[in-house]
Amino acid sequence: MGTYKINCIGVLTSGGDAPGMNAAIRSVTRTAIFNNIRVKAIYRGYKGLILDEIKEFQTQDVSNIIQHGGTILKTARCQEFETPEGRKQAYETMQREEIDALVVIGGDGTLTGARLFAQEFNVPIIGIPGTIDNDLWGTDSTIGYDTALNTIMQCVDKIRDTATSHERLFFVEVMGRDAGFLALNSAIAAGAEAAVIPERQTSVEELEDLMRNGIRKSKNSSIVLVAEGGGGAQGLADRIRQNFPNYDVRVSILGHLQRGGSPSAFDRILASCMGVAAVDALLDEQRSVMIGVVNNEIVHVPFAKAIKDDKQVRPEKISVLQILSI
Ligand code: F6P
């Protein structure tokens, strides 16, 4: 599109919701208004862009939302936007609504869609990483990850009470899609005995060995965190039950409660800073980049890199868990 003045920014949330998305919406809205730019809120992610579910926001439209989980804009995983026709319709809506640029808040799928859309129609788009999975490359943390981590930790603390009383072995399954950040770090935070994560192939034999020689020797209750992409807690539990009939095994799948709740201070601050940075980036003529924070500094990560899917768990974290679970 070349250099031209941005008069109106559209903001949307898409994909799985994450605590802190509201803080990001508030930040984008107020930073735009602060810079004399109009803001249009797009409802239900790309779906609302296709169907023209749009409302202009004033500063008071984002009052009293920073403390709430979920997203006031609603969210959706939109299949139509995966088609060229869907994206064309979305572009037509932008023209009709006189939206010059977009700030999209979401995860991997959201940025993948944004990348294509920007390429096809030359639309200025900035991404803000909002997902509990923390699986975007180029940022130390995504919005919602810290809150979800704390929620899981609190749940595991509670499970620990009953596990200890009954001397049971618990497999607790957590979200994260194909990433093990939530499982590994919540295992460390809650003092769990092990974590089964997709990034590191833990064979069932290895786990059995751990049971036999490790954790069950010194303790009579134990908790293993299992990432949903790491094989599933139920299957693992069944296998352990079969081979260790003396263990009293239980499974707990935490599910969507991990995605809700009031965002932590960390996520609110992260979202607020990223929202300001996103509007600044647009004004600075940055295009097709995701805002990240690395070592406390704002960075701009090209979409193609952010969605590369190879953000690694830190190997030393695996050692920390192993050492501390003896
Ligand atoms: O990406 C966030 C996430 O919560 C993943 O951890 C999980 O695999 C997925 O979304 C669940 O999606 P849905 O809410 O559509 O069932």
Short mmCIF file of C-alpha atoms and ligand atoms in Angstrom, two decimals, residues 77 131-133 175-177 228 256 259, ligand 1:
data_model
loop_
_atom_site.label_atom_id
_atom_site.label_comp_id
_atom_site.label_asym_id
_atom_site.label_seq_id
_atom_site.Cartn_x
_atom_site.Cartn_y
_atom_site.Cartn_z
CA ARG A 77 -11.91 -20.04 14.62
CA THR A 131 -2.67 -17.61 23.58
CA ILE A 132 -2.25 -19.63 26.75
CA ASP A 133 -0.03 -22.09 24.85
CA MET A 175 -3.64 -27.74 27.53
CA GLY A 176 -0.95 -26.45 25.20
CA ARG A 177 -1.84 -28.01 21.88
CA GLU A 228 -2.42 -32.75 25.86
CA HIS A 256 -11.16 -25.16 29.64
CA ARG A 259 -8.42 -20.56 29.74
O1 F6P B 1 -4.77 -22.67 21.68
C1 F6P B 1 -5.40 -22.62 22.91
C2 F6P B 1 -6.06 -23.92 23.26
O2 F6P B 1 -6.66 -23.80 24.53
C3 F6P B 1 -5.16 -25.15 23.20
O3 F6P B 1 -4.36 -25.27 24.35
C4 F6P B 1 -6.17 -26.24 23.03
O4 F6P B 1 -5.60 -27.35 22.36
C5 F6P B 1 -7.24 -25.62 22.17
O5 F6P B 1 -7.09 -24.22 22.33
C6 F6P B 1 -8.63 -26.02 22.52
O6 F6P B 1 -9.48 -25.42 21.61
P1 F6P B 1 -11.08 -25.34 21.76
O7 F6P B 1 -11.39 -24.35 22.83
O8 F6P B 1 -11.54 -24.90 20.43
O9 F6P B 1 -11.55 -26.70 22.17
#
